[in-house]
Structure formats: structure tokens, C-alpha cells
mmCIF file of N, CA and C in Angstrom:
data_model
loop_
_atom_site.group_PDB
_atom_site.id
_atom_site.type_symbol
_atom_site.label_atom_id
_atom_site.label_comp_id
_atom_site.label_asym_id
_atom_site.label_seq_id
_atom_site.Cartn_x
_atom_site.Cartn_y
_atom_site.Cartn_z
ATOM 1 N N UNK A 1 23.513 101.060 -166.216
ATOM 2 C CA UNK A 1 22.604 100.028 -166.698
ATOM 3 C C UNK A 1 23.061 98.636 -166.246
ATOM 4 N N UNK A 2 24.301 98.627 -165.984
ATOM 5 C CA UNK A 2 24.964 96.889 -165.855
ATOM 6 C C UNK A 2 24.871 96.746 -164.055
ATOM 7 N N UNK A 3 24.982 97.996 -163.715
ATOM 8 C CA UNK A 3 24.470 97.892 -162.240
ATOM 9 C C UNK A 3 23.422 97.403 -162.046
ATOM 10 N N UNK A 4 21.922 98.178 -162.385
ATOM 11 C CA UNK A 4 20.579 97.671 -162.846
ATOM 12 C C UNK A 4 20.350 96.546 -162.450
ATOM 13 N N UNK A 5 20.964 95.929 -163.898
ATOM 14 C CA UNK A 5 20.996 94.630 -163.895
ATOM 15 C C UNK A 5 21.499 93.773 -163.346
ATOM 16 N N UNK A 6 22.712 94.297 -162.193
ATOM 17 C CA UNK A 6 23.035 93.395 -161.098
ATOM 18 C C UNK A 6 22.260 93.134 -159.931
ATOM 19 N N UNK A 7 21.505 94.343 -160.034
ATOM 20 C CA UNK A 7 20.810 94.625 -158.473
ATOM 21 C C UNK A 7 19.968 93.727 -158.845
ATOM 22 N N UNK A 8 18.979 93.479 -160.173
ATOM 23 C CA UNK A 8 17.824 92.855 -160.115
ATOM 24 C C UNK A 8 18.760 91.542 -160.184
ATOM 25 N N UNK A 9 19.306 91.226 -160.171
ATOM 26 C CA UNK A 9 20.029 89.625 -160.132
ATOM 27 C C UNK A 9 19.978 88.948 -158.950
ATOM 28 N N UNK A 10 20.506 89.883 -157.894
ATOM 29 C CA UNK A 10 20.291 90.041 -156.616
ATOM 30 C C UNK A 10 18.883 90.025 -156.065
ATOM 31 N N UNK A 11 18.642 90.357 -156.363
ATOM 32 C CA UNK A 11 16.584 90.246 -155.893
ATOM 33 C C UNK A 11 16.579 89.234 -156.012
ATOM 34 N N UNK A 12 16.301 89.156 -157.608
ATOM 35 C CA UNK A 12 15.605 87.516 -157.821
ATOM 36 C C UNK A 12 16.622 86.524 -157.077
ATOM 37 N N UNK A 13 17.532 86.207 -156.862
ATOM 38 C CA UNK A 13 17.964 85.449 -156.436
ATOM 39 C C UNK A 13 17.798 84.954 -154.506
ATOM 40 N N UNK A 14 17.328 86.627 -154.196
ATOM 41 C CA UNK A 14 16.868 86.778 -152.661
ATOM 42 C C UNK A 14 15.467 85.456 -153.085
ATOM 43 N N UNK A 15 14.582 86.288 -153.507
ATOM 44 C CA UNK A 15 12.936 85.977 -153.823
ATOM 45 C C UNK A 15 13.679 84.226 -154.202
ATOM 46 N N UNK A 16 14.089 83.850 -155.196
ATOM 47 C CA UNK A 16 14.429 82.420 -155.491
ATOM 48 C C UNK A 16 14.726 81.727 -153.749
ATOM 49 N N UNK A 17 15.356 82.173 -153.164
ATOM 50 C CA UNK A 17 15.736 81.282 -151.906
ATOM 51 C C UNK A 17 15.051 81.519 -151.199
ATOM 52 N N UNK A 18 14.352 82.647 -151.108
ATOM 53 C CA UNK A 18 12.835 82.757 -150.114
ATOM 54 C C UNK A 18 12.141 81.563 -150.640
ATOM 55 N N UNK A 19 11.693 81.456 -151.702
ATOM 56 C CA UNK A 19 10.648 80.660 -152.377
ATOM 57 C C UNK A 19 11.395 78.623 -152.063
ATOM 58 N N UNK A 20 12.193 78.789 -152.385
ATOM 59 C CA UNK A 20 12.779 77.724 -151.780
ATOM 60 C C UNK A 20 12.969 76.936 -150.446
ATOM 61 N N UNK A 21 12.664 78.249 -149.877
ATOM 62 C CA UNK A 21 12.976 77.902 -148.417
ATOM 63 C C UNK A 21 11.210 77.584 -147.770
ATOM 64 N N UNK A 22 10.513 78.631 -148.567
ATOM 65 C CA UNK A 22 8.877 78.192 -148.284
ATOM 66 C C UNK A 22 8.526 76.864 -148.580
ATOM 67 N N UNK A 23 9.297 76.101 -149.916
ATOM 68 C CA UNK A 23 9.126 74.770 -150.063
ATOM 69 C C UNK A 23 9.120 74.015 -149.687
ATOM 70 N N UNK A 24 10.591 74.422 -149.004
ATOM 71 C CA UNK A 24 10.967 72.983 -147.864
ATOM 72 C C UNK A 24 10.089 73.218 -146.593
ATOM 73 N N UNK A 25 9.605 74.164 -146.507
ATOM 74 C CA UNK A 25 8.629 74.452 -144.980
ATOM 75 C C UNK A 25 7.447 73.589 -145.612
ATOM 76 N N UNK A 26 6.819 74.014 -146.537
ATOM 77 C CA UNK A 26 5.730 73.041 -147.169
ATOM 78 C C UNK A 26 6.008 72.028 -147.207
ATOM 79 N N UNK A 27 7.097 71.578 -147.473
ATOM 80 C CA UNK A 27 7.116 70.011 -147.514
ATOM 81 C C UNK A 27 7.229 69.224 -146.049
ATOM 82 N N UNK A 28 7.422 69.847 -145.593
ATOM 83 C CA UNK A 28 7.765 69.125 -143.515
ATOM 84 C C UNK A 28 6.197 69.369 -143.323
ATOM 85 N N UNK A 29 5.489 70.110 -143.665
ATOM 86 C CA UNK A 29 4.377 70.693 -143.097
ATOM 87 C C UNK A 29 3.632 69.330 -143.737
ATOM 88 N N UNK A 30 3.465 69.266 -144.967
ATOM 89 C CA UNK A 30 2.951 67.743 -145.724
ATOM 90 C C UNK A 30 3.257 66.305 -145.101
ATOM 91 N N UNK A 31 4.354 66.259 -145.226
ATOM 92 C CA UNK A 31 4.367 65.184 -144.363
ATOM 93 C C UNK A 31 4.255 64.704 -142.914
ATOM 94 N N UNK A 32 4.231 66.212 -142.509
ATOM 95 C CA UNK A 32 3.864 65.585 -140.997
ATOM 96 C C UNK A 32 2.396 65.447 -140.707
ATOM 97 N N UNK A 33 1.520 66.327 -141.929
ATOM 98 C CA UNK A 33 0.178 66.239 -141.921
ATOM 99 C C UNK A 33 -0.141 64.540 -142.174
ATOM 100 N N UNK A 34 0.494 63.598 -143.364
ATOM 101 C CA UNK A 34 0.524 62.943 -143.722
ATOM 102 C C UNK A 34 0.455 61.729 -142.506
ATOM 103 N N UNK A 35 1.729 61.740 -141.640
ATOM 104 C CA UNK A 35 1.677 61.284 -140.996
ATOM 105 C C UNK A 35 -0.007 61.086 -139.969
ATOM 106 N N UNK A 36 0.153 62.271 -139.555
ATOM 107 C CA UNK A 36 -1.083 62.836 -138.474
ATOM 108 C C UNK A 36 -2.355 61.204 -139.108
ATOM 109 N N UNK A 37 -2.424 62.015 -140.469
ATOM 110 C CA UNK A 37 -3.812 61.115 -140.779
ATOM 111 C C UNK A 37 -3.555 59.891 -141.043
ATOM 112 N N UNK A 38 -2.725 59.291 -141.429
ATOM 113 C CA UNK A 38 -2.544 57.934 -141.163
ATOM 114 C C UNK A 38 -2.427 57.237 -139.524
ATOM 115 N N UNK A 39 -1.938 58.264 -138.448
ATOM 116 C CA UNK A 39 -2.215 57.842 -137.397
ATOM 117 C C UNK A 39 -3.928 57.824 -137.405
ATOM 118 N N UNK A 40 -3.945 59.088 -137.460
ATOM 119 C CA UNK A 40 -6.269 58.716 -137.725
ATOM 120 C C UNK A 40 -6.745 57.850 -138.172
ATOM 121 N N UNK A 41 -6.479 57.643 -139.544
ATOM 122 C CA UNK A 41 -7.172 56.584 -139.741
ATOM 123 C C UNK A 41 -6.385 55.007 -139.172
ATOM 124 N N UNK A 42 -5.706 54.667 -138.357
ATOM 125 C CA UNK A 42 -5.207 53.258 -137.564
ATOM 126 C C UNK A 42 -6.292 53.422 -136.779
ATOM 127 N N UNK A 43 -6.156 54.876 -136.021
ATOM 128 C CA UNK A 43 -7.071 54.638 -134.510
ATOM 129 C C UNK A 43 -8.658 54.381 -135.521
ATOM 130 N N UNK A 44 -9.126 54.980 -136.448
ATOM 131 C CA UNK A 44 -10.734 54.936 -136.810
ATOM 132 C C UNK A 44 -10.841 53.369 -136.988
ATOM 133 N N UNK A 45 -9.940 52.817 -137.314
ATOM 134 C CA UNK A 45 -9.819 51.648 -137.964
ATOM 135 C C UNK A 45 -10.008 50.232 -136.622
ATOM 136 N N UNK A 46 -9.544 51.127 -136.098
ATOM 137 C CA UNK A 46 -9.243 50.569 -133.999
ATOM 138 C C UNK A 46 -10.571 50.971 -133.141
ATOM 139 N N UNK A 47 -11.708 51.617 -134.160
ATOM 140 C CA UNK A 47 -12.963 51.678 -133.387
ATOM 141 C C UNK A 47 -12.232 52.851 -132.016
ATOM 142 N N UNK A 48 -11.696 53.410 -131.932
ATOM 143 C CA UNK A 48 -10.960 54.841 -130.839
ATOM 144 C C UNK A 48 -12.559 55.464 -130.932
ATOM 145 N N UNK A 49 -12.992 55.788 -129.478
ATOM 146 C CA UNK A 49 -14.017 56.676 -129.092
ATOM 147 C C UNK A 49 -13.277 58.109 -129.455
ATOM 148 N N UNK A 50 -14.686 58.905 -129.957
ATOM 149 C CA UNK A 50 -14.457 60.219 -130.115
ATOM 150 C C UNK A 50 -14.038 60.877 -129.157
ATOM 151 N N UNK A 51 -14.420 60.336 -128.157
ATOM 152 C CA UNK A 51 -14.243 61.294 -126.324
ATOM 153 C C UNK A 51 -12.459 61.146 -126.457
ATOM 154 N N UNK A 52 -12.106 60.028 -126.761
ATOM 155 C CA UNK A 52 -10.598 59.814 -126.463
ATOM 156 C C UNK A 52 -9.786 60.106 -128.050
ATOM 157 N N UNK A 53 -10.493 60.896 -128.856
ATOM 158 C CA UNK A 53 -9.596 61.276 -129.643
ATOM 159 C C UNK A 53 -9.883 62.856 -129.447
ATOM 160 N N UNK A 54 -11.142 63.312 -128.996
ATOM 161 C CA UNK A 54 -11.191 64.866 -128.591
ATOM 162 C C UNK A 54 -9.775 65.131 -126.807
ATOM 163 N N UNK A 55 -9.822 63.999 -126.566
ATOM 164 C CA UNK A 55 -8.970 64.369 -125.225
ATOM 165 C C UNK A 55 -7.648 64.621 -125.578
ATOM 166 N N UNK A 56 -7.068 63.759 -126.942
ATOM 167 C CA UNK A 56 -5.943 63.941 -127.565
ATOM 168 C C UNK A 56 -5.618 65.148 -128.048
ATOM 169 N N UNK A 57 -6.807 65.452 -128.918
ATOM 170 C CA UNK A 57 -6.987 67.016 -129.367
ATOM 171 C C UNK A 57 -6.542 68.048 -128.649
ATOM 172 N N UNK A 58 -7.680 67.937 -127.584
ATOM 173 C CA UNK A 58 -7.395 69.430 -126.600
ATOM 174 C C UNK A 58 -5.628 69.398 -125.815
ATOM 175 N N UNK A 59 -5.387 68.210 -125.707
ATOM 176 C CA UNK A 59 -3.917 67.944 -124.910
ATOM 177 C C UNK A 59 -3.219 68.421 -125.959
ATOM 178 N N UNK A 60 -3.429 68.229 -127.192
ATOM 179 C CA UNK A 60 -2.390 68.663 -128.274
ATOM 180 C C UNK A 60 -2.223 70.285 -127.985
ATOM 181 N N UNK A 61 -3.255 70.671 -128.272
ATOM 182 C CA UNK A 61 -3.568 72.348 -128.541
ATOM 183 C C UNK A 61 -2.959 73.119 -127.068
ATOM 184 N N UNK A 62 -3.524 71.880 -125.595
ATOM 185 C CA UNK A 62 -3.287 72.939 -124.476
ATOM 186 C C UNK A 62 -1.257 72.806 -124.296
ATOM 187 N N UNK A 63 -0.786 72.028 -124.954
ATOM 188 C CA UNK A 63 0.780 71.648 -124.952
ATOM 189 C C UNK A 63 1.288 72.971 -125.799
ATOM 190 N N UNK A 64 0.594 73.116 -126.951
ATOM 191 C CA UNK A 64 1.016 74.192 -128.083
ATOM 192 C C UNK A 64 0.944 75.654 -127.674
ATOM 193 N N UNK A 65 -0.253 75.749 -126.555
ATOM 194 C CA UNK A 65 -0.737 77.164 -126.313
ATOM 195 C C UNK A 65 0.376 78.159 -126.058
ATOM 196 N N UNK A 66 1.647 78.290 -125.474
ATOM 197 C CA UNK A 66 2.587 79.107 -125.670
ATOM 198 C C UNK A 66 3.523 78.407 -126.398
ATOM 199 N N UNK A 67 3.437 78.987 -128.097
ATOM 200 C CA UNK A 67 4.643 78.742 -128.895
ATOM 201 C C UNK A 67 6.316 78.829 -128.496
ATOM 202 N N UNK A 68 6.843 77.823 -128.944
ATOM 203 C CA UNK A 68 8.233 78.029 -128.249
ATOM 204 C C UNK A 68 8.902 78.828 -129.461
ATOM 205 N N UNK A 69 9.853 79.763 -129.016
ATOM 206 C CA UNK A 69 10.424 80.608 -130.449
ATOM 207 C C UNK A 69 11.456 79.785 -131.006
ATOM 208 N N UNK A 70 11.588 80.052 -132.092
ATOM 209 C CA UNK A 70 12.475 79.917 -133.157
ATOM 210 C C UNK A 70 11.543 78.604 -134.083
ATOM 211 N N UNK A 71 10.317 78.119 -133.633
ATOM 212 C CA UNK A 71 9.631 77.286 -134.003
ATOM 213 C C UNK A 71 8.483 77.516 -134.783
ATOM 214 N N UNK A 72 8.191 77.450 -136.092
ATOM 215 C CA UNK A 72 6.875 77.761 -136.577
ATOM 216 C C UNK A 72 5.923 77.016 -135.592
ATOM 217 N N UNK A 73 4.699 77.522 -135.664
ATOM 218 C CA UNK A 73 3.648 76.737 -134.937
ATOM 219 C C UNK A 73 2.922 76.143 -135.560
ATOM 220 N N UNK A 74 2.782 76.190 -136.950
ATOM 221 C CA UNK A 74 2.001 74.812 -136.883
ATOM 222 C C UNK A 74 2.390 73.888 -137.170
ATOM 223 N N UNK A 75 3.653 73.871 -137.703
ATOM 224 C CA UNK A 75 4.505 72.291 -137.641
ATOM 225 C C UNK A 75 4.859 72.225 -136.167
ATOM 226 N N UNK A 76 4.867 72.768 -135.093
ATOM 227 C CA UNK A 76 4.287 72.639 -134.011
ATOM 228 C C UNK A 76 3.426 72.038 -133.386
ATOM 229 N N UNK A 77 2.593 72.402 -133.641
ATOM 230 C CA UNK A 77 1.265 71.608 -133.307
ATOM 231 C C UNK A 77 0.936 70.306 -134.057
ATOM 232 N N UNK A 78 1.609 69.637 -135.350
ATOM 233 C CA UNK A 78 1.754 68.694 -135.897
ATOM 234 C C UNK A 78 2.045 67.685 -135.297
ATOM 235 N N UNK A 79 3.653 68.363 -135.260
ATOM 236 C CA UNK A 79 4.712 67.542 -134.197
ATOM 237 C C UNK A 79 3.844 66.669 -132.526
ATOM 238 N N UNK A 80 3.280 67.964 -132.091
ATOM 239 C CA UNK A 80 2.672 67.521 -130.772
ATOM 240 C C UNK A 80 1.743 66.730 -130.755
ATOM 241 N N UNK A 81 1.100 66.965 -132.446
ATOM 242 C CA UNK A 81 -0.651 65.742 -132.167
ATOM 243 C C UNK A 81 -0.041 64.428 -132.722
ATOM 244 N N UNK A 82 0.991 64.080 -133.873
ATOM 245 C CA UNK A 82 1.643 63.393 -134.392
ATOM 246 C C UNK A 82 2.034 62.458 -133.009
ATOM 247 N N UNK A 83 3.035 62.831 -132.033
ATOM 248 C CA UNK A 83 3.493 62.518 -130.740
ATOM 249 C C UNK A 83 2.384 61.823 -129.751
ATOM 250 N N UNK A 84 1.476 62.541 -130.049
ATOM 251 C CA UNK A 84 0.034 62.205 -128.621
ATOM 252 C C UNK A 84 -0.254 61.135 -129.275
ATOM 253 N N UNK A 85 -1.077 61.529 -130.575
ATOM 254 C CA UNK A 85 -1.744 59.519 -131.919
ATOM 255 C C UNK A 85 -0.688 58.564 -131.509
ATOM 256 N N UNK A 86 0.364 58.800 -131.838
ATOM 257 C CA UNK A 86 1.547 57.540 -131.591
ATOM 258 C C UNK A 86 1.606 56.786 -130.187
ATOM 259 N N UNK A 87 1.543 57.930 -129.105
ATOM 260 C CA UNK A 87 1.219 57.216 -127.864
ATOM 261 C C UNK A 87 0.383 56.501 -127.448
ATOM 262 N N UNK A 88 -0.728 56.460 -128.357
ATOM 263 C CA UNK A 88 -2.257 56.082 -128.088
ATOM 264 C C UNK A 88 -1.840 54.472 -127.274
ATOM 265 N N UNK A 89 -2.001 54.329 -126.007
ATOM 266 C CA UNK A 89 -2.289 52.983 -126.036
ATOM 267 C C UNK A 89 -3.282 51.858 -127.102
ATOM 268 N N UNK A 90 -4.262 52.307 -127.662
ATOM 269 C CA UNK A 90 -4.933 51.516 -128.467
ATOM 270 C C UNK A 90 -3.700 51.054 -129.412
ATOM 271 N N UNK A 91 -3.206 51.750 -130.647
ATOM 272 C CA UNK A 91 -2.105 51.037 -131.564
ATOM 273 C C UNK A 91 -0.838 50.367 -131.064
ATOM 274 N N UNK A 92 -0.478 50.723 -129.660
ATOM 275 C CA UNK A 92 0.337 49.368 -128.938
ATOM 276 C C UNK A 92 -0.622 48.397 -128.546
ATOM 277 N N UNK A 93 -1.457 47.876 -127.993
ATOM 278 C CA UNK A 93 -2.009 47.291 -127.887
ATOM 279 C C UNK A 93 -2.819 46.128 -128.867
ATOM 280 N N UNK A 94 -2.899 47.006 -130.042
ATOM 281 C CA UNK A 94 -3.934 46.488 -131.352
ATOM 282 C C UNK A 94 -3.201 45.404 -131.327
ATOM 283 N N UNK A 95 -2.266 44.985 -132.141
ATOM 284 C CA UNK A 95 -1.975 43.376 -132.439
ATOM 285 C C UNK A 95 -1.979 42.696 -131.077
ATOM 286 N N UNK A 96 -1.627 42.481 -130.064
ATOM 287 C CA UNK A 96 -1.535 41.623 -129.085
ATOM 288 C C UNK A 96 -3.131 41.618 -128.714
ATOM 289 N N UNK A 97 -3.912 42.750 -128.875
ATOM 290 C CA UNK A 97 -5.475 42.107 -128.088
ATOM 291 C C UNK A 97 -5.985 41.697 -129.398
ATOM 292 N N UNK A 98 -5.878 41.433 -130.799
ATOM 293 C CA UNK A 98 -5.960 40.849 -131.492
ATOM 294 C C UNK A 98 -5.931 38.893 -131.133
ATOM 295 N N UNK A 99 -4.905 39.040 -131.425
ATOM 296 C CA UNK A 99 -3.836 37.583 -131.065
ATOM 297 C C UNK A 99 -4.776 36.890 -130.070
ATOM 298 N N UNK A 100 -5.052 37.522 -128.672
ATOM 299 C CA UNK A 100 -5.930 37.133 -127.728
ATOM 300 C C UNK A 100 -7.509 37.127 -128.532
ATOM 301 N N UNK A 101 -8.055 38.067 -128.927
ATOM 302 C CA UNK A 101 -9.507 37.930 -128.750
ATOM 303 C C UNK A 101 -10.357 38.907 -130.466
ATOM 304 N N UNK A 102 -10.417 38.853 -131.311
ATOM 305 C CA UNK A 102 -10.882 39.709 -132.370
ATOM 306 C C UNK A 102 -11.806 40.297 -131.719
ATOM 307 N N UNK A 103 -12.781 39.949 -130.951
ATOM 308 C CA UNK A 103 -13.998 41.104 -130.780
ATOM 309 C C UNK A 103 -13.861 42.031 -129.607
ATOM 310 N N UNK A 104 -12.545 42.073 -128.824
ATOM 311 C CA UNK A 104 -12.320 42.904 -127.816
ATOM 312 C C UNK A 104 -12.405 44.135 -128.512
ATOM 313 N N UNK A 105 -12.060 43.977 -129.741
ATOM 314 C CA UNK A 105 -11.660 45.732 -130.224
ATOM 315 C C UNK A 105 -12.905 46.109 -131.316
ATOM 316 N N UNK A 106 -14.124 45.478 -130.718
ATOM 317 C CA UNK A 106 -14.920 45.413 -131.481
ATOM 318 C C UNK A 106 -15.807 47.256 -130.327
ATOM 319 N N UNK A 107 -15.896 47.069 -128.955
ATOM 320 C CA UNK A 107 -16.341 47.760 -128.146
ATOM 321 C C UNK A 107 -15.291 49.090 -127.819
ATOM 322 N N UNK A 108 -14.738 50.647 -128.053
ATOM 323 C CA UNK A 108 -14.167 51.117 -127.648
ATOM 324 C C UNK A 108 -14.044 51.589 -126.227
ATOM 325 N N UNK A 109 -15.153 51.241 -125.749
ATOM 326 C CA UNK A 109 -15.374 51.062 -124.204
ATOM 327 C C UNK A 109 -14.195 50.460 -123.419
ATOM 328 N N UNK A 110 -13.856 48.787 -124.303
ATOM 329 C CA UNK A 110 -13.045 48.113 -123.515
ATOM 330 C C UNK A 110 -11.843 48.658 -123.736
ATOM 331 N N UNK A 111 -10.836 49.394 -124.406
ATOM 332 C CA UNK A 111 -9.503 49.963 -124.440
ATOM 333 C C UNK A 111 -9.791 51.222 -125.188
ATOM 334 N N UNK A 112 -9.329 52.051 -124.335
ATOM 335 C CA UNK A 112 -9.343 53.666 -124.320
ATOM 336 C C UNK A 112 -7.608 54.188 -124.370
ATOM 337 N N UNK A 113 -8.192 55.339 -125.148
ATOM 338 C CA UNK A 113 -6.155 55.896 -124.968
ATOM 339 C C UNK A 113 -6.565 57.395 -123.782
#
């Protein structure tokens, strides 16, 4: 019986650090989502054409298409669209064509990422 009760000690304690370990995956997974949409909404905010946020898209996805191992994929694919938004020339650009001109960034025509 005291065996029993060691073995199930042992479980739960497996299942406890599984469950723990799913947490911390959830939590990287949250914040990098987090991130993602706060890059979105800068660029929505930056007037970014749809054409040049679908080009970001597909570059994200065609970068991801063979998963690298030992890597979950969709904090994967986070990582990679997180990386592409940040590059956007539009949010380097935003304050300095500001400074110069408020209604340049009025047209997404005139600065594209």
C-alpha cells in the first residue's frame, strides 16, 4: 500500500511538471502574440497597405514552411512574423517622415514596407 502511494506521488508529480512546463510554453506563446499585435496595430495606425502587410504574411509562412527541429512551430512562426513587422520600413521611418511632413503618411502609396 505505501508503494501505491509512492508510485502515485510520482505521477502526479510527472503530470505537475508536464503542466508546468505547458505554462511556460503558453506564456512565450502570449507574449509573443502580444507583441505581433502591437506591431499591427503601429503599422494600422501608419495607414500600411494591405498588399504590404499580406506580402509580410506570406514571407512569414513561406520562411516557416520547413519547421526547424527541436522548435515548436508556432512560436515559430511568431518569432518570424514578429521579426518581418519590426523590419517594416514604415515604423523606422514613421517619426522622421513625420518631423518632415504629417500628410506624407497620410497616402500608403507613398512608403511601403
Amino acid at each position: 500500500e505505501l508503494q501505491q502511494k509512492v508510485e502515485e506521488t510520482e505521477v502526479l508529480k510527472m503530470e505537475l511538471q508536464m503542466l508546468e512546463t505547458e505554462r511556460v510554453r503558453l506564456s512565450l506563446v502570449e507574449e509573443k502574440l502580444l507583441d505581433v499585435l502591437q506591431l499591427l496595430q503601429q503599422l494600422r495606425d501608419l495607414n500600411i497597405s494591405k498588399r504590404a502587410l499580406g506580402k509580410i504574411l506570406l514571407s512569414t509562412l513561406e520562411s516557416c514552411r520547413d519547421p526547424q527541429p527541436g522548435k515548436a512551430q508556432l512560436l515559430e512562426v511568431l518569432d518570424t512574423l514578429q521579426q518581418e513587422l519590426a523590419a517594416c520600413e514604415l515604423l523606422h521611418k514613421q517619426p522622421m517622415e513625420q518631423a518632415q511632413s504629417p500628410r506624407s503618411l497620410s497616402n500608403p502609396l507613398v512608403i511601403s514596407c
